[in-house]
XYZ file of N, CA and C in Angstrom:
630
model
N -31.434 -17.332 10.700
C -30.077 -17.138 10.607
C -29.524 -16.439 11.763
N -28.476 -16.720 12.528
C -28.204 -16.111 13.752
C -27.514 -14.818 13.155
N -26.755 -14.758 12.400
C -25.769 -13.470 12.127
C -26.662 -12.798 11.331
N -26.604 -11.297 11.532
C -27.454 -10.384 10.543
C -26.421 -10.378 9.356
N -26.987 -9.858 8.062
C -26.201 -9.934 7.064
C -25.220 -8.895 6.757
N -25.978 -7.446 7.030
C -24.925 -6.639 6.907
C -24.999 -5.594 8.158
N -23.971 -6.010 9.070
C -23.834 -5.267 10.420
C -23.647 -3.771 10.115
N -23.943 -2.930 11.349
C -23.241 -1.593 11.113
C -21.943 -1.658 11.175
N -21.256 -0.604 10.585
C -19.559 -0.555 10.459
C -19.034 -0.840 11.918
N -19.809 -0.179 12.807
C -19.080 -0.299 14.349
C -18.955 -1.454 14.768
N -19.946 -2.563 14.314
C -19.886 -3.834 14.897
C -18.474 -4.779 14.098
N -17.932 -4.100 13.391
C -16.762 -4.809 12.643
C -15.614 -4.704 13.258
N -15.614 -3.450 14.147
C -14.136 -3.236 15.002
C -14.278 -3.666 16.390
N -13.240 -3.627 16.852
C -13.102 -3.884 18.285
C -13.390 -2.721 19.156
N -13.796 -2.913 20.275
C -14.404 -1.979 21.230
C -13.114 -0.994 21.524
N -11.943 -1.693 21.770
C -10.629 -1.113 22.379
C -9.597 -1.578 21.872
N -8.377 -1.019 21.992
C -7.261 -1.798 22.104
C -6.769 -2.211 23.371
N -6.053 -3.391 23.253
C -5.645 -3.983 24.621
C -4.178 -2.714 24.849
N -3.862 -2.652 26.053
C -2.875 -1.591 26.540
C -1.508 -2.461 27.044
N -1.902 -3.284 27.798
C -1.352 -3.854 28.896
C -0.862 -5.414 28.369
N 0.144 -6.042 28.709
C 0.665 -7.418 28.154
C -0.574 -8.364 28.661
N -1.147 -8.393 29.784
C -2.050 -9.087 30.051
C -3.349 -9.027 29.075
N -3.832 -7.963 28.990
C -4.956 -7.592 28.213
C -4.678 -8.079 26.500
N -3.283 -7.755 26.433
C -2.727 -8.028 25.137
C -2.940 -9.626 24.981
N -2.625 -10.440 25.819
C -2.833 -11.860 25.891
C -3.956 -12.515 25.990
N -4.844 -11.670 26.610
C -6.495 -12.198 26.420
C -6.932 -12.084 25.040
N -6.486 -11.064 24.318
C -7.157 -10.805 23.149
C -6.543 -11.859 22.170
N -5.209 -12.093 22.636
C -4.636 -12.832 21.409
C -5.381 -14.368 21.514
N -5.626 -14.752 22.765
C -6.209 -16.037 23.288
C -7.552 -15.943 22.548
N -8.359 -14.981 22.532
C -9.475 -14.762 21.846
C -9.559 -15.068 20.381
N -8.527 -14.572 19.736
C -8.393 -14.637 18.333
C -8.044 -16.053 17.873
N -7.059 -16.515 18.578
C -6.665 -17.701 18.429
C -7.905 -18.908 18.505
N -8.596 -18.764 19.676
C -9.899 -19.601 19.876
C -10.799 -19.435 18.497
N -11.171 -18.107 18.394
C -11.987 -17.865 16.976
C -11.840 -18.595 15.978
N -10.429 -18.617 15.550
C -9.749 -19.377 14.363
C -10.181 -20.833 14.568
N -9.846 -21.434 15.505
C -10.002 -22.921 15.744
C -11.814 -23.166 15.564
N -12.499 -22.264 16.337
C -13.891 -22.663 16.331
C -14.339 -22.261 14.781
N -13.817 -21.367 14.023
C -14.424 -21.197 12.507
C -14.027 -22.410 11.987
N -12.783 -22.976 12.051
C -12.434 -24.005 11.247
C -13.071 -25.347 11.747
N -13.643 -25.401 12.741
C -14.171 -26.676 13.509
C -15.870 -26.482 13.000
N -16.218 -25.654 13.417
C -17.732 -25.362 13.254
C -18.379 -24.855 12.073
N -17.413 -23.894 11.332
C -17.939 -22.968 10.221
C -18.661 -21.804 10.698
N -18.773 -20.999 9.761
C -19.509 -19.709 10.121
C -20.633 -19.983 10.727
N -21.854 -20.849 9.946
C -23.022 -20.836 10.517
C -23.236 -21.230 12.114
N -22.170 -22.371 12.413
C -22.304 -22.999 13.606
C -21.647 -22.310 14.812
N -20.568 -21.502 14.366
C -19.810 -20.966 15.390
C -20.408 -19.870 16.066
N -20.096 -19.762 17.648
C -20.660 -19.172 18.519
C -20.104 -18.320 19.396
N -20.125 -17.262 19.581
C -19.056 -16.546 20.611
C -18.739 -17.012 22.038
N -19.882 -17.635 22.377
C -19.786 -18.423 24.074
C -18.741 -19.256 23.782
N -18.571 -20.128 22.571
C -17.704 -21.307 22.656
C -16.474 -20.521 22.511
N -16.434 -19.430 21.640
C -14.789 -18.798 21.656
C -14.461 -18.489 23.039
N -15.310 -17.656 23.745
C -14.933 -17.471 25.053
C -14.563 -18.709 25.933
N -15.457 -19.594 25.800
C -14.959 -21.083 26.605
C -13.437 -21.449 26.217
N -13.455 -21.728 24.823
C -12.281 -22.162 24.466
C -10.911 -21.245 24.783
N -11.108 -19.818 24.757
C -9.817 -19.057 25.225
C -9.791 -19.044 26.721
N -10.666 -19.440 27.372
C -10.531 -19.763 28.910
C -10.938 -18.106 29.581
N -11.976 -17.333 28.991
C -12.245 -16.080 29.493
C -13.615 -16.174 29.671
N -14.361 -15.313 30.470
C -15.704 -15.034 30.507
C -16.321 -14.273 29.339
N -17.565 -14.498 28.830
C -18.072 -13.831 27.902
C -17.933 -12.349 27.988
N -18.206 -12.014 29.276
C -17.913 -10.334 29.533
C -16.663 -10.024 29.306
N -15.588 -10.560 29.491
C -14.300 -10.053 29.333
C -14.042 -10.120 27.772
N -14.662 -11.055 27.141
C -14.605 -10.790 25.585
C -15.253 -9.725 25.005
N -16.445 -9.418 25.642
C -17.182 -8.206 25.110
C -16.634 -6.888 25.456
N -15.675 -6.724 26.391
C -14.748 -5.710 26.668
C -14.055 -5.224 25.493
N -13.725 -6.059 24.689
C -12.928 -5.799 23.572
C -13.492 -5.777 22.127
N -14.637 -6.804 22.199
C -15.074 -6.951 20.858
C -16.566 -6.900 21.042
N -17.494 -6.045 20.314
C -18.707 -6.070 20.456
C -19.611 -7.073 19.794
N -19.028 -7.859 19.114
C -19.729 -9.032 18.020
C -18.861 -10.344 17.600
N -19.604 -10.859 17.264
C -18.688 -11.828 16.790
C -18.341 -11.558 15.321
N -18.829 -10.670 14.577
C -18.571 -10.202 13.375
C -17.192 -9.235 13.639
N -16.924 -8.674 14.574
C -15.655 -7.964 14.892
C -14.599 -8.818 15.127
N -14.776 -9.913 15.912
C -13.740 -10.876 16.029
C -13.057 -11.621 14.986
N -14.421 -11.982 13.733
C -13.762 -12.559 12.537
C -13.088 -11.546 11.781
N -13.770 -10.321 11.763
C -13.086 -9.109 10.896
C -11.748 -9.045 11.297
N -11.108 -8.803 12.581
C -9.840 -8.923 13.161
C -9.192 -9.792 12.711
N -9.371 -11.258 12.740
C -8.687 -12.061 12.265
C -8.286 -12.029 10.889
N -9.294 -11.549 10.014
C -9.193 -11.417 8.493
C -8.142 -10.048 8.350
N -8.301 -9.313 9.045
C -7.263 -8.081 8.859
C -5.935 -8.440 9.209
N -5.813 -9.081 10.308
C -4.438 -9.727 10.605
C -3.605 -10.557 9.492
N -4.547 -11.648 8.715
C -4.047 -12.249 8.057
C -3.459 -11.505 6.670
N -4.459 -10.562 6.274
C -4.032 -9.536 5.221
C -2.923 -8.825 5.222
N -3.036 -8.431 6.601
C -1.802 -7.205 7.097
C -0.738 -7.868 6.947
N -0.408 -9.112 7.357
C 0.465 -10.025 7.212
C 1.096 -10.275 5.789
N 0.378 -10.348 4.908
C 0.516 -10.528 3.546
C 1.112 -9.284 2.851
N 0.590 -8.175 3.206
C 1.031 -6.892 2.900
C 2.323 -6.499 3.275
N 2.557 -7.086 4.781
C 3.951 -6.785 5.358
C 5.223 -7.501 4.642
N 4.775 -8.859 4.092
C 5.580 -9.612 3.765
C 5.941 -9.150 2.076
N 5.057 -8.592 1.668
C 4.969 -7.860 0.062
C 6.175 -6.627 0.294
N 6.008 -5.902 1.309
C 6.580 -4.672 1.578
C 8.446 -5.163 1.852
N 8.316 -6.152 2.629
C 9.952 -6.685 2.820
C 10.425 -7.222 1.488
N 9.538 -8.121 0.979
C 10.181 -8.691 -0.758
C 10.564 -7.590 -1.584
N 9.419 -6.567 -2.022
C 9.745 -5.403 -2.786
C 11.236 -4.632 -2.280
N 11.136 -4.465 -1.077
C 12.461 -3.644 -0.586
C 13.613 -4.574 -0.860
N 13.636 -5.759 -1.406
C 14.710 -6.667 -1.854
C 15.131 -6.504 -3.429
N 14.097 -5.930 -3.917
C 13.992 -6.026 -5.407
C 14.448 -4.789 -6.300
N 15.246 -3.824 -5.743
C 15.505 -2.862 -6.493
C 16.224 -2.933 -7.796
N 17.471 -4.085 -7.930
C 17.885 -4.381 -9.075
C 17.405 -5.816 -9.326
N 16.232 -6.096 -9.349
C 15.903 -7.562 -9.719
C 15.161 -7.451 -10.899
N 15.343 -8.834 -11.498
C 14.403 -8.910 -12.760
C 13.404 -9.030 -12.664
N 12.240 -8.886 -13.780
C 10.877 -9.101 -13.751
C 10.596 -10.485 -13.116
N 11.297 -11.544 -13.561
C 10.877 -12.621 -12.862
C 10.962 -12.839 -11.421
N 11.934 -12.194 -10.809
C 12.456 -12.101 -9.455
C 11.222 -11.317 -8.990
N 10.831 -10.244 -9.595
C 9.556 -9.414 -9.112
C 8.293 -10.173 -9.159
N 7.846 -10.903 -10.000
C 6.912 -11.722 -9.984
C 6.525 -12.555 -8.761
N 7.976 -13.077 -8.645
C 8.009 -14.056 -7.159
C 7.762 -13.372 -5.998
N 8.154 -12.343 -5.863
C 8.113 -11.471 -4.705
C 6.849 -11.104 -4.387
N 6.042 -10.814 -5.625
C 4.790 -10.295 -5.332
C 3.897 -11.456 -4.897
N 4.035 -12.484 -5.426
C 3.236 -13.791 -5.126
C 3.493 -14.598 -3.844
N 4.697 -14.346 -3.254
C 5.500 -15.321 -2.058
C 4.372 -15.033 -1.013
N 4.111 -13.789 -0.782
C 3.419 -13.381 1.041
C 2.062 -14.149 0.684
N 0.957 -13.350 -0.332
C -0.249 -14.354 -0.037
C 0.013 -15.974 -0.223
N 0.659 -16.188 -1.156
C 0.671 -17.982 -1.092
C 1.191 -18.209 0.147
N 2.211 -17.679 0.946
C 2.605 -18.355 2.205
C 1.377 -18.131 3.257
N 0.853 -16.993 3.587
C -0.420 -16.887 4.210
C -1.498 -17.812 4.058
N -1.587 -18.035 2.840
C -2.684 -19.082 2.642
C -2.240 -20.555 2.916
N -0.956 -20.906 2.660
C -0.815 -22.097 2.881
C -0.636 -22.382 4.530
N -0.434 -21.377 5.178
C -0.477 -21.445 6.714
C -1.822 -21.362 7.374
N -2.801 -20.846 6.825
C -4.214 -20.781 7.084
C -5.097 -21.508 6.270
N -4.664 -22.652 5.476
C -5.681 -22.911 4.301
C -6.817 -23.526 4.742
N -7.009 -23.935 6.131
C -8.192 -24.485 6.417
C -9.235 -22.972 6.839
N -8.634 -22.196 7.058
C -9.277 -20.850 7.867
C -9.848 -20.052 6.752
N -9.119 -19.758 5.819
C -9.506 -19.111 4.632
C -10.771 -18.905 4.165
N -11.295 -20.278 3.778
C -12.808 -20.303 3.226
C -13.777 -19.735 4.289
N -13.456 -20.144 5.387
C -14.442 -19.715 6.532
C -14.337 -18.033 6.578
N -13.317 -17.706 6.483
C -13.215 -15.909 6.440
C -13.873 -15.292 5.317
N -13.606 -15.988 4.065
C -14.445 -15.441 2.814
C -15.641 -15.612 2.878
N -16.464 -16.742 3.405
C -17.801 -16.842 3.638
C -18.275 -15.647 4.610
N -17.684 -15.461 5.764
C -17.937 -14.675 6.620
C -17.663 -12.967 6.115
N -16.988 -12.742 5.176
C -16.545 -11.733 4.438
C -17.913 -11.296 3.803
N -18.397 -12.211 2.993
C -19.675 -12.031 2.357
C -20.883 -11.775 3.013
N -20.813 -12.550 4.343
C -21.906 -12.297 5.116
C -22.096 -11.163 6.007
N -21.023 -10.809 6.255
C -21.224 -9.874 7.432
C -20.629 -8.811 6.853
N -20.184 -8.479 5.634
C -19.838 -7.102 5.115
C -18.255 -6.872 5.707
N -17.287 -7.799 6.046
C -16.391 -7.351 6.642
C -14.971 -6.809 5.454
N -15.501 -7.070 4.386
C -14.731 -6.220 3.285
C -14.514 -4.784 3.530
N -15.247 -4.168 4.185
C -15.317 -2.728 4.453
C -14.041 -2.679 5.582
N -13.541 -3.570 6.319
C -12.429 -3.385 7.141
C -11.077 -3.810 6.144
N -11.185 -4.687 5.192
C -10.192 -5.023 4.691
C -9.671 -4.097 3.284
N -10.843 -3.248 2.844
C -10.511 -2.361 1.813
C -9.293 -1.419 2.051
N -9.099 -0.734 3.355
C -8.211 0.201 3.460
C -6.802 -0.557 3.199
N -6.570 -1.784 3.790
C -5.194 -2.582 3.726
C -5.257 -2.947 2.307
N -6.128 -3.287 1.353
C -5.693 -3.585 0.096
C -5.362 -2.372 -0.752
N -6.138 -1.208 -0.307
C -5.629 0.149 -1.020
C -3.996 0.518 -0.470
N -3.690 0.077 0.759
C -2.226 0.137 0.970
C -1.436 -0.460 -0.037
N -1.970 -1.988 -0.105
C -1.063 -2.965 -1.108
C -1.024 -2.453 -2.266
N -1.833 -2.128 -2.889
C -2.162 -1.390 -4.333
C -1.148 0.053 -4.310
N -1.025 0.684 -3.471
C -0.354 1.981 -3.488
C 1.182 1.262 -3.297
N 1.546 0.450 -2.627
C 2.743 0.110 -2.678
C 3.261 -0.652 -3.916
N 2.598 -1.299 -4.609
C 2.681 -1.808 -6.069
C 2.828 -0.703 -6.989
N 2.232 0.374 -6.704
C 2.071 1.322 -7.867
C 3.404 1.877 -7.639
N 3.896 2.393 -6.447
C 5.056 3.098 -6.020
C 6.423 2.085 -6.616
N 6.246 0.851 -6.542
C 7.284 0.231 -6.864
C 7.326 0.014 -8.541
N 6.195 -0.166 -9.075
C 6.119 -0.149 -10.449
C 6.518 0.998 -11.138
N 6.287 2.275 -10.666
C 6.725 3.312 -10.878
C 8.225 3.676 -10.910
N 8.840 2.743 -10.052
C 10.353 2.964 -10.027
C 11.140 2.136 -11.138
N 10.145 1.255 -11.507
C 10.949 0.229 -12.706
C 11.141 1.043 -14.048
N 12.191 1.124 -14.642
C 12.638 1.634 -15.922
C 11.940 0.440 -16.798
N 11.969 -0.760 -16.745
C 11.130 -1.593 -17.563
C 9.873 -1.861 -17.460
N 9.108 -0.656 -16.597
C 7.972 -0.715 -16.629
C 7.249 0.550 -17.298
N 8.256 1.316 -17.854
C 7.839 2.954 -18.279
C 6.803 2.783 -19.259
N 5.651 3.623 -18.914
C 4.415 3.430 -20.139
C 3.595 2.781 -19.577
N 3.549 1.832 -18.546
C 2.526 1.285 -17.924
C 1.744 1.766 -17.086
N 0.434 1.637 -17.197
C -0.678 2.312 -16.462
C -0.603 1.568 -14.887
N 0.503 2.003 -14.159
C 0.903 1.546 -13.013
C -0.416 1.333 -11.980
N -1.387 2.398 -11.766
C -2.444 2.153 -11.153
C -3.214 1.080 -11.450
N -3.515 0.717 -12.447
C -4.292 -0.163 -13.167
C -3.401 -1.434 -12.926
N -2.142 -1.539 -13.033
C -1.388 -2.867 -13.103
C -1.351 -3.268 -11.640
N -1.177 -2.165 -10.570
C -1.309 -2.508 -9.129
C -2.623 -3.386 -8.648
N -3.740 -2.916 -9.254
C -4.944 -3.267 -9.011
C -5.141 -4.701 -9.542
N -4.802 -4.733 -10.610
C -5.054 -5.939 -11.476
C -4.373 -7.229 -10.706
N -2.922 -6.733 -10.404
C -2.110 -7.871 -9.695
C -2.505 -8.199 -8.748
N -2.821 -7.192 -7.778
C -3.285 -7.226 -6.479
C -4.549 -8.036 -6.315
N -5.622 -7.881 -7.096
C -6.867 -8.476 -6.942
C -6.679 -10.039 -7.571
N -5.854 -10.271 -8.711
C -5.974 -11.472 -9.274
C -5.042 -12.349 -8.223
N -4.207 -12.089 -7.729
C -3.361 -12.957 -6.917
C -3.984 -13.414 -5.685
N -4.636 -12.503 -5.118
C -5.502 -12.691 -3.796
C -6.577 -13.466 -4.295
N -7.388 -13.365 -5.242
C -8.597 -14.040 -5.799
C -8.244 -15.539 -6.011
N -7.149 -15.826 -6.794
C -6.739 -16.973 -7.013
C -6.279 -17.724 -5.854
N -5.447 -17.124 -5.042
C -5.303 -17.890 -3.677
C -6.471 -18.482 -2.989
N -7.273 -17.327 -2.724
C -8.331 -17.537 -1.873
C -9.367 -18.591 -2.530
N -9.551 -18.463 -3.914
C -10.310 -19.660 -4.636
C -9.602 -20.856 -4.566
N -8.429 -21.153 -4.659
C -7.710 -22.430 -4.447
C -7.854 -22.771 -3.015
N -7.789 -22.072 -2.016
C -8.133 -22.794 -0.680
C -9.319 -23.085 -0.696
N -10.267 -22.550 -1.234
C -11.702 -23.022 -1.050
C -11.935 -24.196 -1.866
N -11.532 -24.506 -3.180
C -11.662 -25.384 -3.991
C -10.726 -26.332 -4.052
N -9.535 -26.283 -4.219
C -8.309 -27.331 -4.258
C -7.228 -26.915 -3.397
N -7.662 -27.089 -1.957
C -6.664 -26.842 -0.989
C -5.389 -27.392 -0.873
N -5.404 -28.855 -1.784
C -4.189 -29.704 -1.659
C -3.172 -29.041 -2.657
N -3.525 -28.209 -3.594
C -2.883 -27.617 -4.606
C -1.904 -26.489 -4.222
N -2.292 -26.109 -3.188
C -1.688 -24.768 -2.566
C -0.372 -25.049 -2.127
N 0.241 -25.995 -1.482
C 1.281 -26.794 -1.307
C 2.023 -27.154 -2.399
N 1.679 -27.309 -3.744
C 2.273 -27.775 -4.824
C 3.414 -26.738 -5.373
N 4.403 -27.171 -5.536
C 5.148 -26.143 -6.088
C 4.888 -25.477 -7.384
N 4.207 -26.181 -8.038
C 3.416 -25.850 -9.547
C 2.808 -24.587 -9.420
N 1.918 -24.627 -8.219
C 1.296 -23.487 -8.098
C 1.941 -21.970 -7.785
N 3.079 -22.323 -7.199
C 3.871 -20.929 -7.093
C 4.493 -20.653 -8.470
N 4.983 -21.579 -9.277
C 5.377 -21.466 -10.536
C 4.170 -20.706 -11.634
N 2.959 -21.251 -11.203
C 1.979 -20.801 -12.137
C 1.486 -19.252 -11.737
N 1.439 -18.910 -10.540
C 1.234 -17.633 -10.072
C 2.394 -16.673 -10.441
N 3.632 -16.981 -10.193
C 4.773 -16.394 -10.704
C 4.493 -16.197 -12.489
N 4.396 -17.031 -13.228
C 4.152 -16.842 -14.672
C 3.171 -15.782 -14.966
N 1.859 -16.082 -14.442
C 0.832 -15.183 -14.282
C 1.188 -13.654 -14.351
N 1.684 -13.224 -13.043
C 1.959 -12.214 -12.798
C 3.290 -11.697 -13.862
N 4.103 -12.553 -14.146
C 5.256 -11.977 -15.082
C 4.461 -11.717 -16.290
N 3.615 -12.660 -16.855
C 2.978 -12.390 -18.201
C 2.328 -11.073 -18.328
N 1.671 -11.002 -17.044
C 0.793 -9.546 -17.267
C 1.856 -8.521 -17.179
N 2.714 -8.335 -16.587
C 3.896 -7.324 -16.445
C 4.410 -7.096 -17.530
N 5.018 -8.340 -18.420
C 5.520 -8.118 -19.497
C 4.570 -7.606 -20.879
N 3.140 -8.030 -20.617
C 2.120 -7.704 -21.787
C 2.072 -6.169 -21.376
N 1.897 -5.760 -20.131
C 1.511 -4.583 -19.931
C 2.298 -3.330 -20.553
């Protein structure tokens, strides 16, 4: 197999951050190309030289910013997860006086929206995560999400007495797990309105039972 199973942690991070508009545009082109290559070819067949060619850059220019194919994929996965967490923060900020059903919707809407926008990409990212160990880059972002949920749960009088640390972990892990599994096994259901309703009911049921 071309890719090593468990790369050193440094192989999962970019070499450097782009500082100027031109370099930021170059990195953005690389990431967009890598997404297309992953969807088109899958994890096993994807090659970093193909990414560079599609991005319109030389392999040398790509390697200035990314030490490995693993780091490119990890960066894509990080961006998607950070986008979902940012949406969660925005939704929860609107929920100071919201009912628990409205809270359940706020919690599920971000991950579901991201999954719908990247339904073909998510299975490849999950496969790459298991193969490359990229969950080590995702872990701090998930911790931020759980901390955000815990603070919000702590602020709710209707969740008094709930183990909010446990609740944040359970809700975050379950929502992401279900959305990812659905993208892999039943992608056509992601855009079904019933899926939104099911996720909201699941989170609501847990919070009410907790």
